[in-house]
Amino acid sequence: TTLLPMNQRGSKMRSLVRRGWLSNEHGAWVMTVLPIAVGICTVHPQPIQFLLLAAWTAAYCAFHALSLYWAASPKRRRTYLPAFLTWASIAVVCGVPVIVMHLHAIVRIIIPITLFCAVATYEAFRKRRRSIASHVSSVLASSCTLPLSIWITSESYSQLKLWCAAAAVAAYMLGSIVYVRSLIRGAHKKSVYIVSVSWHLALVVACLTGVLMHILPGGVLLAFVVIALRAILIPALHKIKHLKIPPLVIGLGEYVSCACLFSAVLAIVA
């Protein structure tokens, strides 16, 4: 086989994005994959977990295409139908075996995940897929897949521990939304930075409370202190005149944050 030149591959990718086959929102991919990936790394990986990951990823892609369909003019809507129908079919094919084989595990998350998905779908139908309600509900729905990804391997894991782990992942991803906004779209808005710092400090206080009440291990507090420091220091340094932080440094910071999140979840579930 012959590899396509870089410009042709970029053109092909842009075409897939334009027709709704793929999302160009990097944060959305992290939101979709991260909770199940954390679940897979928490226990001994099993094939059913990867089937769940495929089903949930395809479901997100189908939802993305449907959101574009609703937002488009009547003449352009047909553009997004092939992507929606294909991804929805893949989600059904991969998801049905998970549901049939692990119905009891599905029942444990069915109420919250249905509620959050309904809110996100309503916001997309109203052409508000970038609203705060849409972002929050999408993150919370995706976070529900973390305990599910572990329960489909063994239902003996503590519900309290797994929901605490899901809350930790949700808190991290919600914080990342405002953190990234404080670096890019809201870089010149002090209010965005204040919201981001306040959220991360509140998480540290919540973790400290959990540790003092012997609900959470000390490793969780340490992990979220590091995550909070990144949310406080990086945007502050970014605002200093003549000091430009390379994207590589910001990206490495996210790798460190993800490593902290993984360690926090492992500490909770252990």
CSV table of C-alpha atoms in Angstrom, one decimal:
chain,number,residue,atom,x,y,z
A,1,THR,CA,0.0,0.0,0.0
A,2,THR,CA,1.1,3.6,-0.7
A,3,LEU,CA,0.8,6.2,2.1
A,4,LEU,CA,-1.1,9.3,1.1
A,5,PRO,CA,0.9,12.6,1.2
A,6,MET,CA,0.3,14.7,4.3
A,7,ASN,CA,-1.8,17.3,2.5
A,8,GLN,CA,-4.0,14.6,1.0
A,9,ARG,CA,-4.5,13.0,4.3
A,10,GLY,CA,-5.4,16.3,5.9
A,11,SER,CA,-7.9,17.0,3.1
A,12,LYS,CA,-9.5,13.6,3.6
A,13,MET,CA,-9.8,14.2,7.3
A,14,ARG,CA,-11.4,17.6,6.7
A,15,SER,CA,-13.9,16.0,4.3
A,16,LEU,CA,-14.9,13.5,7.0
A,17,VAL,CA,-15.3,16.3,9.5
A,18,ARG,CA,-17.4,18.4,7.1
A,19,ARG,CA,-19.8,15.4,6.4
A,20,GLY,CA,-20.2,14.6,10.1
A,21,TRP,CA,-18.2,11.4,10.2
A,22,LEU,CA,-15.8,12.7,12.7
A,23,SER,CA,-15.7,15.5,15.3
A,24,ASN,CA,-12.9,18.0,15.3
A,25,GLU,CA,-13.4,18.8,19.0
A,26,HIS,CA,-10.5,17.2,20.7
A,27,GLY,CA,-12.0,17.6,24.1
A,28,ALA,CA,-15.0,15.6,23.1
A,29,TRP,CA,-12.9,12.6,22.2
A,30,VAL,CA,-11.2,12.8,25.6
A,31,MET,CA,-14.6,13.0,27.3
A,32,THR,CA,-15.8,9.9,25.3
A,33,VAL,CA,-12.8,7.7,25.7
A,34,LEU,CA,-11.2,8.6,29.1
A,35,PRO,CA,-13.8,7.2,31.5
A,36,ILE,CA,-13.8,3.7,29.9
A,37,ALA,CA,-10.0,3.8,29.4
A,38,VAL,CA,-9.6,4.5,33.1
A,39,GLY,CA,-11.9,1.6,33.8
A,40,ILE,CA,-9.9,-0.7,31.5
A,41,CYS,CA,-6.7,0.2,33.2
A,42,THR,CA,-8.1,-0.2,36.7
A,43,VAL,CA,-8.8,-3.9,36.3
A,44,HIS,CA,-7.4,-6.7,34.2
A,45,PRO,CA,-8.5,-5.7,30.6
A,46,GLN,CA,-11.2,-8.0,29.1
A,47,PRO,CA,-12.6,-8.1,25.5
A,48,ILE,CA,-16.1,-7.0,26.7
A,49,GLN,CA,-14.6,-3.7,27.9
A,50,PHE,CA,-13.3,-2.9,24.4
A,51,LEU,CA,-16.7,-3.8,23.0
A,52,LEU,CA,-18.2,-1.3,25.4
A,53,LEU,CA,-15.6,1.3,24.3
A,54,ALA,CA,-16.5,0.7,20.6
A,55,ALA,CA,-20.2,1.0,21.3
A,56,TRP,CA,-19.9,4.2,23.3
A,57,THR,CA,-17.5,5.8,20.8
A,58,ALA,CA,-19.8,4.9,17.9
A,59,ALA,CA,-22.8,6.3,19.9
A,60,TYR,CA,-21.0,9.6,20.4
A,61,CYS,CA,-20.2,9.8,16.7
A,62,ALA,CA,-23.8,9.1,15.9
A,63,PHE,CA,-24.9,11.8,18.3
A,64,HIS,CA,-22.4,14.2,16.8
A,65,ALA,CA,-23.8,13.6,13.3
A,66,LEU,CA,-27.4,13.9,14.5
A,67,SER,CA,-26.5,17.2,16.2
A,68,LEU,CA,-25.1,18.5,12.9
A,69,TYR,CA,-28.2,17.2,11.1
A,70,TRP,CA,-30.5,19.2,13.4
A,71,ALA,CA,-28.4,22.3,13.2
A,72,ALA,CA,-28.1,22.3,9.4
A,73,SER,CA,-30.4,23.9,6.8
A,74,PRO,CA,-33.0,21.5,5.2
A,75,LYS,CA,-30.8,21.3,2.0
A,76,ARG,CA,-27.7,20.2,3.9
A,77,ARG,CA,-29.3,17.7,6.2
A,78,ARG,CA,-28.9,14.8,3.9
A,79,THR,CA,-25.2,15.3,4.1
A,80,TYR,CA,-25.1,14.0,7.6
A,81,LEU,CA,-27.5,11.0,7.3
A,82,PRO,CA,-24.9,8.4,6.1
A,83,ALA,CA,-22.6,9.2,9.0
A,84,PHE,CA,-25.5,9.0,11.5
A,85,LEU,CA,-27.0,5.8,10.2
A,86,THR,CA,-23.6,4.1,10.0
A,87,TRP,CA,-22.4,5.1,13.4
A,88,ALA,CA,-25.8,4.3,15.0
A,89,SER,CA,-25.7,0.8,13.4
A,90,ILE,CA,-22.2,0.2,14.8
A,91,ALA,CA,-23.3,1.3,18.2
A,92,VAL,CA,-26.2,-1.1,18.2
A,93,VAL,CA,-24.1,-4.0,16.9
A,94,CYS,CA,-21.5,-3.5,19.6
A,95,GLY,CA,-23.8,-2.4,22.4
A,96,VAL,CA,-26.5,-5.1,22.2
A,97,PRO,CA,-24.1,-7.9,23.3
A,98,VAL,CA,-23.0,-5.8,26.3
A,99,ILE,CA,-26.6,-5.2,27.3
A,100,VAL,CA,-27.6,-8.8,26.9
A,101,MET,CA,-24.6,-10.2,28.7
A,102,HIS,CA,-24.5,-7.7,31.5
A,103,LEU,CA,-28.1,-6.3,32.0
A,104,HIS,CA,-27.7,-6.1,35.7
A,105,ALA,CA,-24.7,-3.8,35.4
A,106,ILE,CA,-26.6,-1.7,32.9
A,107,VAL,CA,-29.5,-1.3,35.3
A,108,ARG,CA,-27.2,0.3,37.9
A,109,ILE,CA,-26.4,3.3,35.6
A,110,ILE,CA,-29.6,3.4,33.5
A,111,ILE,CA,-31.3,6.2,35.4
A,112,PRO,CA,-28.5,8.8,35.5
A,113,ILE,CA,-27.1,8.1,32.1
A,114,THR,CA,-30.6,8.3,30.5
A,115,LEU,CA,-31.2,11.6,32.2
A,116,PHE,CA,-27.9,13.1,31.2
A,117,CYS,CA,-28.2,11.8,27.6
A,118,ALA,CA,-31.8,13.2,27.4
A,119,VAL,CA,-30.5,16.7,28.4
A,120,ALA,CA,-27.7,16.6,25.9
A,121,THR,CA,-30.0,15.4,23.1
A,122,TYR,CA,-32.6,18.1,23.9
A,123,GLU,CA,-29.9,20.8,23.8
A,124,ALA,CA,-28.7,19.5,20.4
A,125,PHE,CA,-32.3,19.4,19.1
A,126,ARG,CA,-32.6,23.1,20.2
A,127,LYS,CA,-29.4,23.8,18.3
A,128,ARG,CA,-27.5,24.5,21.5
A,129,ARG,CA,-24.9,21.8,21.4
A,130,ARG,CA,-22.2,24.2,22.7
A,131,SER,CA,-24.3,25.3,25.7
A,132,ILE,CA,-23.2,24.8,29.3
A,133,ALA,CA,-26.0,22.4,29.9
A,134,SER,CA,-24.9,20.4,26.9
A,135,HIS,CA,-21.3,20.2,28.0
A,136,VAL,CA,-22.1,19.3,31.6
A,137,SER,CA,-24.7,16.7,30.7
A,138,SER,CA,-22.4,15.1,28.1
A,139,VAL,CA,-19.5,14.9,30.7
A,140,LEU,CA,-21.8,13.4,33.3
A,141,ALA,CA,-23.2,10.9,30.9
A,142,SER,CA,-19.8,9.8,29.8
A,143,SER,CA,-18.6,9.5,33.4
A,144,CYS,CA,-21.3,6.9,34.1
A,145,THR,CA,-19.5,4.5,31.8
A,146,LEU,CA,-16.5,4.2,34.2
A,147,PRO,CA,-18.3,2.1,36.8
A,148,LEU,CA,-20.1,0.3,34.0
A,149,SER,CA,-16.7,-0.6,32.4
A,150,ILE,CA,-15.7,-2.3,35.6
A,151,TRP,CA,-19.0,-3.9,36.6
A,152,ILE,CA,-19.2,-5.7,33.3
A,153,THR,CA,-16.0,-7.6,34.4
A,154,SER,CA,-17.2,-8.1,38.0
A,155,GLU,CA,-20.2,-6.8,39.8
A,156,SER,CA,-18.5,-7.4,43.2
A,157,TYR,CA,-16.8,-4.0,43.1
A,158,SER,CA,-18.1,-1.5,45.6
A,159,GLN,CA,-20.8,0.9,44.2
A,160,LEU,CA,-19.6,3.7,46.6
A,161,LYS,CA,-16.0,3.4,45.4
A,162,LEU,CA,-16.9,3.3,41.7
A,163,TRP,CA,-19.3,6.2,41.9
A,164,CYS,CA,-16.6,8.2,43.7
A,165,ALA,CA,-14.2,7.3,40.9
A,166,ALA,CA,-16.8,8.4,38.3
A,167,ALA,CA,-17.3,11.7,40.3
A,168,ALA,CA,-13.5,12.2,40.2
A,169,VAL,CA,-13.4,11.8,36.5
A,170,ALA,CA,-16.4,14.0,35.9
A,171,ALA,CA,-14.9,16.7,38.2
A,172,TYR,CA,-11.6,16.6,36.3
A,173,MET,CA,-13.3,16.8,32.9
A,174,LEU,CA,-15.6,19.7,33.9
A,175,GLY,CA,-12.6,21.5,35.3
A,176,SER,CA,-10.7,20.9,32.0
A,177,ILE,CA,-13.5,22.7,30.1
A,178,VAL,CA,-13.0,26.0,32.0
A,179,TYR,CA,-9.2,25.5,32.2
A,180,VAL,CA,-8.9,25.2,28.4
A,181,ARG,CA,-11.2,28.1,28.0
A,182,SER,CA,-9.0,30.2,30.3
A,183,LEU,CA,-6.1,29.5,27.9
A,184,ILE,CA,-7.9,30.0,24.5
A,185,ARG,CA,-11.3,31.5,24.1
A,186,GLY,CA,-11.4,33.1,27.5
A,187,ALA,CA,-7.7,34.0,27.7
A,188,HIS,CA,-8.5,37.7,28.0
A,189,LYS,CA,-11.5,37.3,30.4
A,190,LYS,CA,-10.5,37.4,34.0
A,191,SER,CA,-13.9,35.9,35.0
A,192,VAL,CA,-13.1,32.7,33.2
A,193,TYR,CA,-9.8,32.3,35.0
A,194,ILE,CA,-11.6,33.0,38.3
A,195,VAL,CA,-14.2,30.3,37.6
A,196,SER,CA,-11.5,27.8,36.7
A,197,VAL,CA,-9.4,28.5,39.8
A,198,SER,CA,-12.5,28.5,42.1
A,199,TRP,CA,-13.6,25.1,40.7
A,200,HIS,CA,-10.2,23.5,41.1
A,201,LEU,CA,-9.8,24.9,44.6
A,202,ALA,CA,-13.3,23.6,45.5
A,203,LEU,CA,-12.2,20.1,44.3
A,204,VAL,CA,-9.1,20.3,46.5
A,205,VAL,CA,-11.3,21.2,49.5
A,206,ALA,CA,-13.8,18.4,48.6
A,207,CYS,CA,-10.9,15.9,48.5
A,208,LEU,CA,-9.5,17.1,51.8
A,209,THR,CA,-12.9,16.7,53.4
A,210,GLY,CA,-13.1,13.2,51.9
A,211,VAL,CA,-9.7,12.3,53.3
A,212,LEU,CA,-10.5,13.7,56.8
A,213,MET,CA,-13.7,11.7,56.8
A,214,HIS,CA,-11.8,8.5,55.7
A,215,ILE,CA,-13.9,8.3,52.5
A,216,LEU,CA,-11.0,9.0,50.1
A,217,PRO,CA,-7.3,8.0,50.3
A,218,GLY,CA,-4.6,10.6,50.6
A,219,GLY,CA,-3.4,9.9,47.1
A,220,VAL,CA,-6.6,11.4,45.7
A,221,LEU,CA,-5.9,14.7,47.5
A,222,LEU,CA,-2.3,14.8,46.2
A,223,ALA,CA,-3.5,14.2,42.6
A,224,PHE,CA,-6.1,17.0,42.6
A,225,VAL,CA,-3.6,19.4,44.2
A,226,VAL,CA,-1.3,18.9,41.2
A,227,ILE,CA,-4.3,19.2,38.8
A,228,ALA,CA,-5.3,22.5,40.6
A,229,LEU,CA,-1.8,23.9,40.5
A,230,ARG,CA,-1.7,23.4,36.7
A,231,ALA,CA,-5.0,25.2,36.4
A,232,ILE,CA,-3.7,28.1,38.5
A,233,LEU,CA,-0.2,28.5,37.3
A,234,ILE,CA,-0.3,27.8,33.5
A,235,PRO,CA,-3.0,30.4,32.6
A,236,ALA,CA,-1.3,32.9,35.0
A,237,LEU,CA,2.1,32.4,33.3
A,238,HIS,CA,0.3,32.6,29.9
A,239,LYS,CA,-0.9,36.1,30.7
A,240,ILE,CA,2.5,37.5,31.5
A,241,LYS,CA,3.6,39.9,28.8
A,242,HIS,CA,6.3,38.6,26.5
A,243,LEU,CA,6.0,35.1,28.0
A,244,LYS,CA,4.6,32.7,25.5
A,245,ILE,CA,4.1,29.1,26.8
A,246,PRO,CA,4.7,26.6,23.9
A,247,PRO,CA,1.8,24.3,23.1
A,248,LEU,CA,4.1,21.4,23.8
A,249,VAL,CA,4.4,22.5,27.5
A,250,ILE,CA,0.6,22.8,27.8
A,251,GLY,CA,0.2,19.4,26.2
A,252,LEU,CA,2.7,17.8,28.5
A,253,GLY,CA,0.8,19.4,31.4
A,254,GLU,CA,-2.3,17.6,30.3
A,255,TYR,CA,-0.4,14.3,30.2
A,256,VAL,CA,0.7,14.9,33.8
A,257,SER,CA,-2.9,15.8,34.8
A,258,CYS,CA,-4.2,12.6,33.2
A,259,ALA,CA,-1.6,10.6,35.0
A,260,CYS,CA,-2.7,12.2,38.3
A,261,LEU,CA,-6.3,11.3,37.5
A,262,PHE,CA,-5.4,7.7,36.7
A,263,SER,CA,-3.5,7.5,40.1
A,264,ALA,CA,-6.5,9.1,41.9
A,265,VAL,CA,-9.0,6.6,40.4
A,266,LEU,CA,-6.7,3.6,41.2
A,267,ALA,CA,-6.3,4.9,44.8
A,268,ILE,CA,-10.1,5.1,45.1
A,269,VAL,CA,-11.0,1.7,43.6
A,270,ALA,CA,-8.1,-0.2,45.2
